CSV table of C-alpha atoms in Angstrom, one decimal:
chain,number,residue,atom,x,y,z
A,1,UNK,CA,96.2,94.7,112.8
A,2,UNK,CA,96.6,91.1,114.7
A,3,UNK,CA,96.5,88.0,112.8
A,4,UNK,CA,93.0,87.3,113.0
A,5,UNK,CA,91.5,90.7,111.0
A,6,UNK,CA,94.6,89.9,109.0
A,7,UNK,CA,92.1,86.8,108.0
A,8,UNK,CA,88.9,88.8,107.8
A,9,UNK,CA,91.0,90.8,105.5
A,10,UNK,CA,91.2,88.2,103.0
A,11,UNK,CA,89.0,88.6,100.0
A,12,UNK,CA,86.7,86.0,98.2
A,13,UNK,CA,89.0,86.6,95.0
A,14,UNK,CA,91.9,85.7,97.3
A,15,UNK,CA,90.6,82.7,98.7
A,16,UNK,CA,89.1,81.0,95.1
A,17,UNK,CA,92.8,81.9,93.9
A,18,UNK,CA,93.4,79.4,96.6
A,19,UNK,CA,91.0,77.2,95.8
A,20,UNK,CA,92.0,76.6,92.3
A,21,UNK,CA,95.9,76.6,93.4
A,22,UNK,CA,97.3,72.8,92.3
A,23,UNK,CA,98.9,73.0,95.1
A,24,UNK,CA,97.6,74.8,98.5
A,25,UNK,CA,100.0,73.6,101.4
A,26,UNK,CA,100.8,75.1,104.2
A,27,UNK,CA,103.7,78.1,103.7
A,28,UNK,CA,107.0,77.4,103.9
A,29,UNK,CA,108.6,78.7,107.3
A,30,UNK,CA,105.6,78.0,109.9
A,31,UNK,CA,104.1,81.1,112.1
A,32,UNK,CA,107.5,79.2,115.0
A,33,UNK,CA,109.9,80.6,112.2
A,34,UNK,CA,107.9,84.1,111.8
A,35,UNK,CA,107.8,84.8,115.9
A,36,UNK,CA,111.6,83.6,115.9
A,37,UNK,CA,112.5,86.3,113.0
A,38,UNK,CA,111.1,89.0,114.5
A,39,UNK,CA,112.9,88.5,118.3
A,40,UNK,CA,115.9,88.0,116.3
A,41,UNK,CA,116.9,90.4,113.7
A,42,UNK,CA,116.2,88.0,110.7
A,43,UNK,CA,114.5,89.4,108.5
A,44,UNK,CA,112.9,86.5,105.9
A,45,UNK,CA,112.5,87.0,102.1
A,46,UNK,CA,110.8,85.2,99.5
A,47,UNK,CA,110.8,85.0,96.1
A,48,UNK,CA,110.0,83.0,92.9
A,49,UNK,CA,113.8,81.6,92.3
A,50,UNK,CA,114.3,78.3,93.2
A,51,UNK,CA,117.2,78.1,89.8
A,52,UNK,CA,119.3,80.2,92.5
A,53,UNK,CA,121.2,78.3,95.1
A,54,UNK,CA,122.9,80.1,98.4
A,55,UNK,CA,126.2,80.6,96.8
A,56,UNK,CA,125.1,82.7,93.9
A,57,UNK,CA,125.2,86.0,92.8
A,58,UNK,CA,121.2,86.7,93.7
A,59,UNK,CA,121.0,84.7,97.3
A,60,UNK,CA,124.7,86.9,98.1
A,61,UNK,CA,123.2,90.4,96.5
A,62,UNK,CA,120.3,89.8,99.6
A,63,UNK,CA,122.6,88.8,102.4
A,64,UNK,CA,124.7,91.8,101.9
A,65,UNK,CA,121.7,93.8,101.7
A,66,UNK,CA,120.5,92.3,105.5
A,67,UNK,CA,124.5,93.4,106.5
A,68,UNK,CA,123.7,96.5,105.2
A,69,UNK,CA,121.3,96.8,107.0
A,70,UNK,CA,122.5,94.9,109.9
A,71,UNK,CA,120.1,92.4,110.4
A,72,UNK,CA,120.0,88.6,108.9
A,73,UNK,CA,118.5,87.3,106.0
A,74,UNK,CA,116.5,84.4,105.6
A,75,UNK,CA,115.8,83.7,101.7
A,76,UNK,CA,113.2,80.9,100.6
A,77,UNK,CA,112.9,79.8,97.0
A,78,UNK,CA,109.4,78.9,95.4
A,79,UNK,CA,108.3,77.8,92.2
A,80,UNK,CA,106.4,80.4,90.7
A,81,UNK,CA,102.7,79.0,90.4
A,82,UNK,CA,103.3,78.2,94.7
A,83,UNK,CA,104.6,81.4,95.6
A,84,UNK,CA,101.1,83.5,95.2
A,85,UNK,CA,99.0,80.7,97.2
A,86,UNK,CA,102.0,80.3,99.8
A,87,UNK,CA,101.7,83.9,100.5
A,88,UNK,CA,97.8,84.2,100.7
A,89,UNK,CA,97.9,81.2,103.1
A,90,UNK,CA,101.1,83.2,105.1
A,91,UNK,CA,98.9,86.4,105.7
A,92,UNK,CA,95.8,84.2,106.6
A,93,UNK,CA,98.1,82.6,109.9
A,94,UNK,CA,100.1,86.4,110.3
A,95,UNK,CA,103.3,85.0,109.7
A,96,UNK,CA,104.4,86.6,105.8
A,97,UNK,CA,107.3,87.3,104.5
A,98,UNK,CA,109.1,90.5,105.8
A,99,UNK,CA,109.9,91.1,101.9
A,100,UNK,CA,108.0,89.3,98.6
A,101,UNK,CA,109.2,89.1,95.5
A,102,UNK,CA,106.0,87.9,92.9
A,103,UNK,CA,105.1,88.1,89.3
A,104,UNK,CA,103.5,91.1,88.5
A,105,UNK,CA,100.2,89.5,87.7
A,106,UNK,CA,99.9,88.5,90.8
A,107,UNK,CA,100.6,91.3,93.2
A,108,UNK,CA,96.9,92.7,92.0
A,109,UNK,CA,95.2,89.5,94.1
A,110,UNK,CA,97.6,90.2,96.6
A,111,UNK,CA,96.9,93.9,96.8
A,112,UNK,CA,92.9,92.8,96.7
A,113,UNK,CA,93.5,90.6,99.7
A,114,UNK,CA,94.8,92.6,101.8
A,115,UNK,CA,98.6,91.3,101.4
A,116,UNK,CA,100.1,94.3,101.0
A,117,UNK,CA,101.1,97.4,101.8
A,118,UNK,CA,101.8,100.8,99.3
A,119,UNK,CA,105.0,102.7,98.5
A,120,UNK,CA,103.1,105.2,100.2
A,121,UNK,CA,102.8,103.5,103.7
A,122,UNK,CA,106.6,102.9,103.5
A,123,UNK,CA,107.9,105.9,102.0
A,124,UNK,CA,109.4,103.4,99.0
A,125,UNK,CA,110.6,105.2,96.0
A,126,UNK,CA,108.9,104.6,92.6
A,127,UNK,CA,109.2,107.9,90.8
A,128,UNK,CA,112.5,106.5,88.5
A,129,UNK,CA,110.6,103.3,87.2
A,130,UNK,CA,109.3,103.7,84.1
A,131,UNK,CA,105.8,104.4,84.6
A,132,UNK,CA,104.2,101.3,81.9
A,133,UNK,CA,106.4,98.7,84.2
A,134,UNK,CA,104.8,100.7,87.8
A,135,UNK,CA,101.6,99.9,86.2
A,136,UNK,CA,101.9,96.2,86.2
A,137,UNK,CA,101.8,96.3,90.4
A,138,UNK,CA,98.9,99.6,90.9
A,139,UNK,CA,95.1,99.5,91.4
A,140,UNK,CA,92.8,101.3,92.6
A,141,UNK,CA,95.1,104.2,92.7
A,142,UNK,CA,97.8,102.7,94.8
A,143,UNK,CA,100.7,101.3,94.0
A,144,UNK,CA,101.9,97.9,95.6
A,145,UNK,CA,105.8,97.3,95.4
A,146,UNK,CA,108.4,98.2,92.3
A,147,UNK,CA,109.6,96.1,89.6
A,148,UNK,CA,112.7,94.5,90.0
A,149,UNK,CA,113.2,93.6,86.0
A,150,UNK,CA,111.2,93.2,83.2
A,151,UNK,CA,111.1,91.2,79.9
A,152,UNK,CA,108.5,90.6,77.0
A,153,UNK,CA,108.1,89.8,73.6
A,154,UNK,CA,109.6,90.6,69.8
A,155,UNK,CA,110.2,88.7,65.9
A,156,UNK,CA,113.9,87.3,66.3
A,157,UNK,CA,114.1,86.5,62.2
A,158,UNK,CA,116.8,84.2,60.3
A,159,UNK,CA,118.5,86.8,58.9
A,160,UNK,CA,119.7,83.7,56.2
A,161,UNK,CA,115.9,83.3,55.7
A,162,UNK,CA,115.0,86.7,54.9
A,163,UNK,CA,118.1,87.0,52.6
A,164,UNK,CA,117.0,83.9,50.6
A,165,UNK,CA,113.3,85.3,50.3
A,166,UNK,CA,114.5,88.5,48.9
A,167,UNK,CA,113.1,90.4,52.3
A,168,UNK,CA,114.8,93.2,53.9
A,169,UNK,CA,113.6,93.2,57.7
A,170,UNK,CA,113.9,97.1,57.0
A,171,UNK,CA,110.4,97.0,55.5
A,172,UNK,CA,108.2,94.6,58.1
A,173,UNK,CA,107.2,97.8,59.8
A,174,UNK,CA,103.5,97.3,60.4
A,175,UNK,CA,100.8,93.8,59.6
A,176,UNK,CA,100.7,94.1,56.0
A,177,UNK,CA,104.4,94.0,55.5
A,178,UNK,CA,104.9,91.3,57.5
A,179,UNK,CA,102.3,89.4,56.4
A,180,UNK,CA,104.0,90.2,53.0
A,181,UNK,CA,107.2,89.3,54.3
A,182,UNK,CA,105.6,85.7,54.4
A,183,UNK,CA,103.9,85.4,51.3
A,184,UNK,CA,107.5,85.4,50.3
A,185,UNK,CA,109.3,83.5,52.6
A,186,UNK,CA,107.1,80.7,51.9
A,187,UNK,CA,107.3,81.4,47.7
A,188,UNK,CA,111.0,80.7,49.1
A,189,UNK,CA,111.1,77.1,50.3
A,190,UNK,CA,111.1,77.9,53.6
A,191,UNK,CA,108.5,78.6,56.6
A,192,UNK,CA,107.6,82.0,57.9
A,193,UNK,CA,106.3,81.8,61.4
A,194,UNK,CA,106.5,80.5,64.8
A,195,UNK,CA,104.4,81.5,67.7
A,196,UNK,CA,102.7,79.4,71.0
A,197,UNK,CA,98.4,79.8,70.8
A,198,UNK,CA,98.5,77.2,73.5
A,199,UNK,CA,95.4,76.9,75.4
A,200,UNK,CA,96.4,78.5,78.7
A,201,UNK,CA,98.6,81.7,79.4
A,202,UNK,CA,101.0,80.9,77.7
A,203,UNK,CA,98.9,81.8,74.8
A,204,UNK,CA,97.6,84.5,75.5
A,205,UNK,CA,100.3,86.4,76.9
A,206,UNK,CA,101.9,85.9,73.3
A,207,UNK,CA,98.3,87.3,71.4
A,208,UNK,CA,97.8,90.1,72.8
A,209,UNK,CA,100.9,91.9,71.2
A,210,UNK,CA,98.4,91.4,68.2
A,211,UNK,CA,95.4,92.3,69.9
A,212,UNK,CA,96.3,95.4,71.4
A,213,UNK,CA,98.5,96.1,68.3
A,214,UNK,CA,95.3,96.2,67.1
A,215,UNK,CA,93.6,99.2,69.1
A,216,UNK,CA,92.1,96.5,71.2
A,217,UNK,CA,91.0,96.4,74.1
A,218,UNK,CA,90.3,93.4,77.1
A,219,UNK,CA,87.3,95.0,78.4
A,220,UNK,CA,86.5,94.4,74.5
A,221,UNK,CA,87.9,91.5,73.3
A,222,UNK,CA,85.0,91.3,70.7
A,223,UNK,CA,85.8,95.4,68.9
A,224,UNK,CA,86.3,95.3,65.4
A,225,UNK,CA,90.1,95.3,66.3
A,226,UNK,CA,89.9,92.8,68.4
A,227,UNK,CA,88.3,90.6,65.8
A,228,UNK,CA,91.0,91.7,62.7
A,229,UNK,CA,94.0,90.8,65.0
A,230,UNK,CA,92.9,87.3,65.2
A,231,UNK,CA,91.8,86.8,62.3
A,232,UNK,CA,95.8,87.7,61.3
A,233,UNK,CA,96.2,84.9,63.1
A,234,UNK,CA,93.5,82.7,61.9
A,235,UNK,CA,94.8,83.4,58.3
A,236,UNK,CA,98.7,82.5,58.4
A,237,UNK,CA,97.0,79.0,59.6
A,238,UNK,CA,95.3,79.1,57.1
A,239,UNK,CA,97.6,79.9,54.4
A,240,UNK,CA,100.8,78.0,56.1
A,241,UNK,CA,102.6,80.6,56.7
A,242,UNK,CA,102.5,79.2,60.4
A,243,UNK,CA,102.4,75.7,61.4
A,244,UNK,CA,99.5,74.0,62.7
A,245,UNK,CA,101.4,72.8,65.7
A,246,UNK,CA,101.9,76.4,67.6
A,247,UNK,CA,98.4,75.6,68.6
A,248,UNK,CA,100.0,73.4,71.2
A,249,UNK,CA,103.3,75.0,71.2
A,250,UNK,CA,104.8,76.0,74.5
A,251,UNK,CA,107.0,79.2,74.3
A,252,UNK,CA,109.4,76.9,74.7
A,253,UNK,CA,108.7,74.6,71.5
A,254,UNK,CA,108.2,77.2,69.6
A,255,UNK,CA,111.5,78.4,69.9
A,256,UNK,CA,112.5,74.9,69.5
A,257,UNK,CA,111.2,75.2,66.3
A,258,UNK,CA,112.6,78.7,65.1
A,259,UNK,CA,115.9,77.7,66.3
A,260,UNK,CA,116.0,74.7,63.9
A,261,UNK,CA,117.2,77.2,61.2
A,262,UNK,CA,114.2,77.1,58.7
A,263,UNK,CA,111.8,79.4,60.4
A,264,UNK,CA,111.9,83.4,58.6
A,265,UNK,CA,110.2,84.7,62.4
A,266,UNK,CA,109.2,83.7,66.4
A,267,UNK,CA,107.6,85.2,68.5
A,268,UNK,CA,109.4,84.9,71.5
A,269,UNK,CA,111.2,87.0,75.2
A,270,UNK,CA,114.5,88.4,76.3
A,271,UNK,CA,115.0,85.0,78.3
A,272,UNK,CA,115.7,83.5,74.7
A,273,UNK,CA,118.4,85.5,73.9
A,274,UNK,CA,121.3,83.2,75.5
A,275,UNK,CA,119.2,80.0,73.1
A,276,UNK,CA,119.9,82.3,70.3
A,277,UNK,CA,123.6,82.9,70.6
A,278,UNK,CA,123.6,79.2,70.6
A,279,UNK,CA,121.5,78.6,67.5
A,280,UNK,CA,124.0,78.8,64.8
A,281,UNK,CA,122.8,80.8,62.7
A,282,UNK,CA,122.6,85.5,62.9
A,283,UNK,CA,119.8,86.4,63.9
A,284,UNK,CA,118.3,90.0,64.5
A,285,UNK,CA,115.2,91.3,66.9
A,286,UNK,CA,112.4,93.5,66.0
A,287,UNK,CA,109.5,94.5,68.2
A,288,UNK,CA,106.1,93.2,67.2
A,289,UNK,CA,104.5,95.8,64.8
A,290,UNK,CA,101.5,97.0,65.1
A,291,UNK,CA,98.3,97.3,62.6
A,292,UNK,CA,99.3,100.4,61.0
A,293,UNK,CA,103.4,100.6,61.9
A,294,UNK,CA,105.4,102.0,65.6
A,295,UNK,CA,105.4,98.8,68.0
A,296,UNK,CA,103.0,96.7,69.7
A,297,UNK,CA,102.4,96.5,73.3
A,298,UNK,CA,103.4,93.8,74.2
A,299,UNK,CA,102.3,92.1,77.9
A,300,UNK,CA,104.9,92.3,80.7
A,301,UNK,CA,107.3,90.0,82.5
A,302,UNK,CA,109.3,90.4,85.4
A,303,UNK,CA,108.7,90.1,89.3
A,304,UNK,CA,107.4,93.6,91.5
A,305,UNK,CA,109.3,93.7,95.3
A,306,UNK,CA,106.3,93.9,97.5
A,307,UNK,CA,106.4,94.4,101.3
A,308,UNK,CA,103.7,92.7,103.2
A,309,UNK,CA,101.5,93.6,106.9
A,310,UNK,CA,103.3,93.0,109.4
A,311,UNK,CA,101.3,92.8,112.5
A,312,UNK,CA,104.7,93.9,113.9
A,313,UNK,CA,105.3,97.1,112.4
A,314,UNK,CA,108.7,98.4,113.7
A,315,UNK,CA,110.4,95.6,111.3
A,316,UNK,CA,109.2,98.2,108.5
A,317,UNK,CA,112.5,100.4,108.3
A,318,UNK,CA,114.0,97.6,107.9
A,319,UNK,CA,112.3,96.4,105.4
A,320,UNK,CA,112.5,99.2,103.3
A,321,UNK,CA,116.0,99.3,103.1
A,322,UNK,CA,116.3,96.1,102.5
A,323,UNK,CA,113.9,96.5,99.1
A,324,UNK,CA,115.9,100.1,98.4
A,325,UNK,CA,118.5,97.9,97.7
A,326,UNK,CA,117.3,95.2,96.4
A,327,UNK,CA,116.8,98.1,93.3
A,328,UNK,CA,118.5,100.4,93.7
A,329,UNK,CA,120.6,101.4,90.5
A,330,UNK,CA,124.1,99.8,91.0
A,331,UNK,CA,121.8,96.5,92.0
A,332,UNK,CA,119.4,96.3,89.9
A,333,UNK,CA,121.9,96.2,86.9
A,334,UNK,CA,123.3,93.1,88.5
A,335,UNK,CA,120.2,91.5,89.1
A,336,UNK,CA,118.7,92.2,85.6
A,337,UNK,CA,121.7,91.3,83.7
A,338,UNK,CA,122.0,87.9,86.1
A,339,UNK,CA,117.7,87.0,85.3
A,340,UNK,CA,117.7,88.3,81.6
A,341,UNK,CA,115.8,91.2,81.9
A,342,UNK,CA,115.0,95.0,81.0
A,343,UNK,CA,115.6,97.3,84.4
A,344,UNK,CA,112.6,98.9,85.1
A,345,UNK,CA,114.5,102.8,84.8
A,346,UNK,CA,115.8,104.3,81.7
A,347,UNK,CA,119.8,105.0,83.8
A,348,UNK,CA,120.1,101.0,84.2
A,349,UNK,CA,118.1,100.6,80.5
A,350,UNK,CA,121.1,102.9,78.9
A,351,UNK,CA,123.9,101.1,80.8
A,352,UNK,CA,123.1,97.6,79.9
A,353,UNK,CA,123.0,98.5,75.9
A,354,UNK,CA,126.4,100.5,76.7
A,355,UNK,CA,127.2,96.7,78.1
A,356,UNK,CA,125.0,95.1,75.2
A,357,UNK,CA,124.0,96.8,71.9
A,358,UNK,CA,122.0,93.6,71.3
A,359,UNK,CA,120.2,94.8,74.2
A,360,UNK,CA,118.8,97.8,72.4
A,361,UNK,CA,115.1,95.9,70.9
A,362,UNK,CA,114.1,94.8,74.0
A,363,UNK,CA,114.6,98.2,76.1
A,364,UNK,CA,111.9,99.8,72.7
A,365,UNK,CA,109.8,96.7,73.4
A,366,UNK,CA,110.1,96.9,76.5
A,367,UNK,CA,109.2,100.2,77.2
A,368,UNK,CA,106.0,100.3,75.0
A,369,UNK,CA,105.4,97.2,76.7
A,370,UNK,CA,102.1,97.2,78.7
A,371,UNK,CA,100.9,95.2,82.8
A,372,UNK,CA,98.5,92.3,81.7
A,373,UNK,CA,96.7,94.0,85.3
A,374,UNK,CA,97.3,97.5,83.9
A,375,UNK,CA,93.9,99.4,83.0
A,376,UNK,CA,93.1,99.1,86.8
A,377,UNK,CA,92.2,96.0,85.7
A,378,UNK,CA,93.6,94.1,88.5
A,379,UNK,CA,91.7,90.7,89.6
A,380,UNK,CA,89.7,90.6,86.8
A,381,UNK,CA,92.7,89.6,84.3
A,382,UNK,CA,92.5,85.9,84.6
A,383,UNK,CA,89.3,85.0,84.0
A,384,UNK,CA,89.0,88.1,80.6
A,385,UNK,CA,92.9,85.9,79.1
A,386,UNK,CA,91.0,82.2,80.0
A,387,UNK,CA,88.5,83.4,77.7
A,388,UNK,CA,90.6,84.9,75.1
A,389,UNK,CA,93.1,81.8,75.3
A,390,UNK,CA,89.5,79.5,74.3
A,391,UNK,CA,88.8,82.1,72.0
A,392,UNK,CA,92.5,82.0,69.7
A,393,UNK,CA,92.5,78.0,71.0
A,394,UNK,CA,88.9,77.8,69.1
A,395,UNK,CA,89.3,80.4,65.6
A,396,UNK,CA,92.9,78.8,64.9
A,397,UNK,CA,91.7,75.2,65.0
A,398,UNK,CA,89.4,76.2,62.8
A,399,UNK,CA,86.0,74.9,65.2
A,400,UNK,CA,84.8,78.9,64.7
A,401,UNK,CA,85.0,82.3,62.9
A,402,UNK,CA,88.1,84.5,65.1
A,403,UNK,CA,84.1,87.0,65.3
A,404,UNK,CA,82.3,84.4,66.4
A,405,UNK,CA,85.0,83.5,68.6
A,406,UNK,CA,85.5,86.4,70.4
A,407,UNK,CA,81.7,86.8,71.2
A,408,UNK,CA,82.0,84.0,72.3
A,409,UNK,CA,85.1,85.1,75.0
A,410,UNK,CA,83.2,88.1,75.8
A,411,UNK,CA,79.9,87.2,77.6
A,412,UNK,CA,81.8,84.5,78.8
A,413,UNK,CA,84.0,86.6,80.8
A,414,UNK,CA,81.2,89.0,81.4
């Protein structure tokens, strides 16, 4: 496919994503770099890990995979917010990277835009990947890449706070028992639970375990189940089991509240494990409970390794080798340890838990997790999510009831 035909394949959804981007500059490599790479045995890899420089284990892993494939690697790291837009622009210009590692909700946008090849096209074996994680990279019955790892949300708890309140963590199995635990904690003079309900994607990300845990679906925001989830949060604020600061909390500031040692629970992710170990108090982790028990489906974070469409189709064979190397069992174990991710395959998950038993509840949470764009929502998800976080803000601030907030959200999402 020539570059002009690729330009025509960029869809309205993709162009809208470009238009609303805060940064929509020209892609980093430039068409000259792509032409040079094609003729010099150099393959380009774009990733969202600018925190890792060329001396890092991650950069050395990529270079090692290049050595195995007998090619040189030119790696460029972008901020996550910039990478999708630069990938779309690169596709317009006909100089896409050979390997593109992107946040999983972005995969459907790039796939719909015609930027990505499918795993069937490039014979990538995804059979060992947990189906619920792979679903984040699927659209229209096709799979576009493979996950490099996953993170998700669960509940951290402060053992000393619960002990003082007379709460046995084993009793917390559903919403009713969790709310009862929060009441005991408040009565004991401590604080209940902190989370992020900010009016951004972070707020939707944190609300989704409760929304899905109620049995609600994103295609019907105002269902009785969805209303029950928003009512749960709203009631917690009314009873002062959760602070009003959740309306402005990011996941970072929410964690800082928990780190004071005053809170019984905090909803947060695997990326806080290192901070948890530094907090100075004993903690534990349980999956977010479903309304009636069991583990709620929390949204998956983490990236997919994808192969963009290339003019020179002969490059795909080598690119496939690079992706297979980056995602083989041994390299996944090293990478996911570095990134604080749970691996996407049971084989590597078992090795992670054997090496660090504290990861067991996180593996359980990831196994129950769900992609935000799953259920074939694809590029519909961002619009739904925006209406969801607006409803959460409206209900928690007391502006409207949970039912009215979600009714308005559903109407706007349609």
